[in-house]
């Protein structure tokens, strides 16, 4: 019986403890009396200083204050007595008895001073109460969320409708809505219904998607675009990340440094008396909003806010961005977001041929979200929150029926919205429309899809280099029409100078859709550039062929057999195991030369053969993706992304000659720095054990093109530096126009500043490794100290171009190097 009672009490404590620890109010109670006579005083006002939270004593002089909105003091006032102010302890229950002294009959001097902006007093209270009004204060909450996202083509003119291109699908223009300033045509819509749960300690969020409905062009790039556009804007954050930019919130702690505020009205909003404040940026082109907000007069919570991006903001392709949010007091002193509307107007300028005249073809993105059925401070049992995934799809059986949506939608669809589903389904059956989609998809993905095959990528069809001469390549892969669980791919390439045939064939397939398990097998024989970063221009790209600072003649023929298995344990944590067998043959100016340690004679090695077992582990907490069938794009995470790569040489596999072990660790993080822009950090370190020829050592990533490579040293040549242990750090800071926006002549250009610093330290047991294979001329180690380079650049030139001036700070005596270079980069962003 005792044991059962203890277990019951323990369970009760586990449920109640979060409420006591994290949702506790400030409770002050006591008695007010006359200090001289001890008589209790009724109807005395007791309230928190600098707040509207107050009460009056009862007939027995007793008072109680219990609120989230406590300040650090209470004040007592009563006619005929001196006022009294007493300190209190926030977030605690306390008893404070107050004794008032009779007041003197004298009247004090009245001094009148000029007042500050009346909006500032309200703003100070809003900022002071932000931690209380932010829903993250609660021990737990849950609600049902309904989201509707719509994507429209806007600025639909009669001239646009009459184009021959659209004649086969002219019926779609019957759905044009001309009630807006820009007539628009809906082309995509999705709806979702979900339950959202939050617990503060330990912090956990979970969303259970109950239903989802999609109509429109389903494409990975469109999905990524939508994911970047539609974000939850929490007005209580100091900076709001929109399109990757840091916008200053109108109620940021330092908002007065960025906004002008005005108190213009007060009125009832529902059951709440509110103050109306307007706000606008102090400076042109600052990433700030213009709009208005209504503030509750007691809790100083935001009741309603309407805001848009200020005209002239340093932002590309965005004609407008508007957000409207409404908050309601769903329980005493608990404010929750109940309506959230976002509208984005994107435009693409197109030349009409008329002199000095452009028209704009644009797009609307709309998000309507509503929230209801709130449950406050009633956390679920721990077992409910277990599991690594924040978003769980558990669609109800009837969710594909229109009757389900009619019953469960928070907001009924308009007639135009109802027609979208029918219109888009009809368009998909029209051949000409499919042709339009195929052309756009080819430009974006690089592949042309026809039936069961995707042909491409088209940008590798032709290239040239001194080893192969003119290189021609054709390739293909199976399409989604062939299978969504199995993919085969391959290509054939031929060089007119080396007259060698290169090729690749392989495939991958899902072992299980659960936890993303993919098995792949590939065979390849092709030319590669060892020591090239993964983000560099491909060597078989016409641009990398044409825009080079040095001849592309340090190439390697690689014949490779590879089997890999990828498993994602949960969102953010994955492993990839790999076994590969490679044969490396030198091409161009590379050579494999060995010296006999006894006779000193030199011999040429025709090839290097090695077998390797690798295991890669990647962890990125709360990372989000948008996925195609096999490939996916990361939308990032605010936490560091960690990678660990282990590799082991297998000397007894086939003709493999080398036993070695390799460890490489990598950390990446993007930091949002508010008004100062954002920073990208990359840190990496690694070590090799074993005696190896130089192609198997750590070849530090260089760049011999005029195109800037973020993941390489842009003033370092290929094969210039080798190591068997190293550590490197890349720091890249984007100021987003912080300085140039303040220069009147530069402001209109919307140029943005970027600064980069890169460095690597390393060591190499050269004597030991040269016993296996001699290093070639102009190959060096880093025993003389770190390699350093830094750069200053301007990005957003013509909205797409970035130019960097890069300084090589050390090892400037090496041949074919320069202490200063200019590099270009096509960089398209908002």
PDB file of C-alpha atoms in Angstrom, residues 691-692 697 720 722 724 763-783:
ATOM      1  CA  UNK A 691      52.958   5.366 -45.478  1.00  0.00           C
ATOM      2  CA  UNK A 692      51.279   6.521 -48.679  1.00  0.00           C
ATOM      3  CA  UNK A 697      47.656  12.018 -48.824  1.00  0.00           C
ATOM      4  CA  UNK A 720      50.549  22.735 -54.007  1.00  0.00           C
ATOM      5  CA  UNK A 722      50.047  18.135 -48.913  1.00  0.00           C
ATOM      6  CA  UNK A 724      49.138  13.896 -43.220  1.00  0.00           C
ATOM      7  CA  UNK A 763      52.468  18.785 -40.989  1.00  0.00           C
ATOM      8  CA  UNK A 764      53.872  16.061 -43.199  1.00  0.00           C
ATOM      9  CA  UNK A 765      56.437  13.312 -42.655  1.00  0.00           C
ATOM     10  CA  UNK A 766      57.782  13.876 -46.136  1.00  0.00           C
ATOM     11  CA  UNK A 767      60.804  11.649 -45.842  1.00  0.00           C
ATOM     12  CA  UNK A 768      58.662   8.656 -44.841  1.00  0.00           C
ATOM     13  CA  UNK A 769      56.092   9.147 -47.580  1.00  0.00           C
ATOM     14  CA  UNK A 770      58.731   9.694 -50.283  1.00  0.00           C
ATOM     15  CA  UNK A 771      59.997   6.216 -49.568  1.00  0.00           C
ATOM     16  CA  UNK A 772      56.772   5.109 -51.210  1.00  0.00           C
ATOM     17  CA  UNK A 773      56.629   7.685 -54.015  1.00  0.00           C
ATOM     18  CA  UNK A 774      58.596  10.856 -54.810  1.00  0.00           C
ATOM     19  CA  UNK A 775      56.889  14.214 -54.664  1.00  0.00           C
ATOM     20  CA  UNK A 776      56.890  16.230 -57.878  1.00  0.00           C
ATOM     21  CA  UNK A 777      58.325  19.752 -58.186  1.00  0.00           C
ATOM     22  CA  UNK A 778      56.142  22.513 -56.673  1.00  0.00           C
ATOM     23  CA  UNK A 779      54.625  20.181 -54.078  1.00  0.00           C
ATOM     24  CA  UNK A 780      55.088  21.497 -50.538  1.00  0.00           C
ATOM     25  CA  UNK A 781      54.265  20.815 -46.911  1.00  0.00           C
ATOM     26  CA  UNK A 782      53.048  23.290 -44.280  1.00  0.00           C
ATOM     27  CA  UNK A 783      55.942  22.813 -41.859  1.00  0.00           C
TER      28      UNK A 783
END
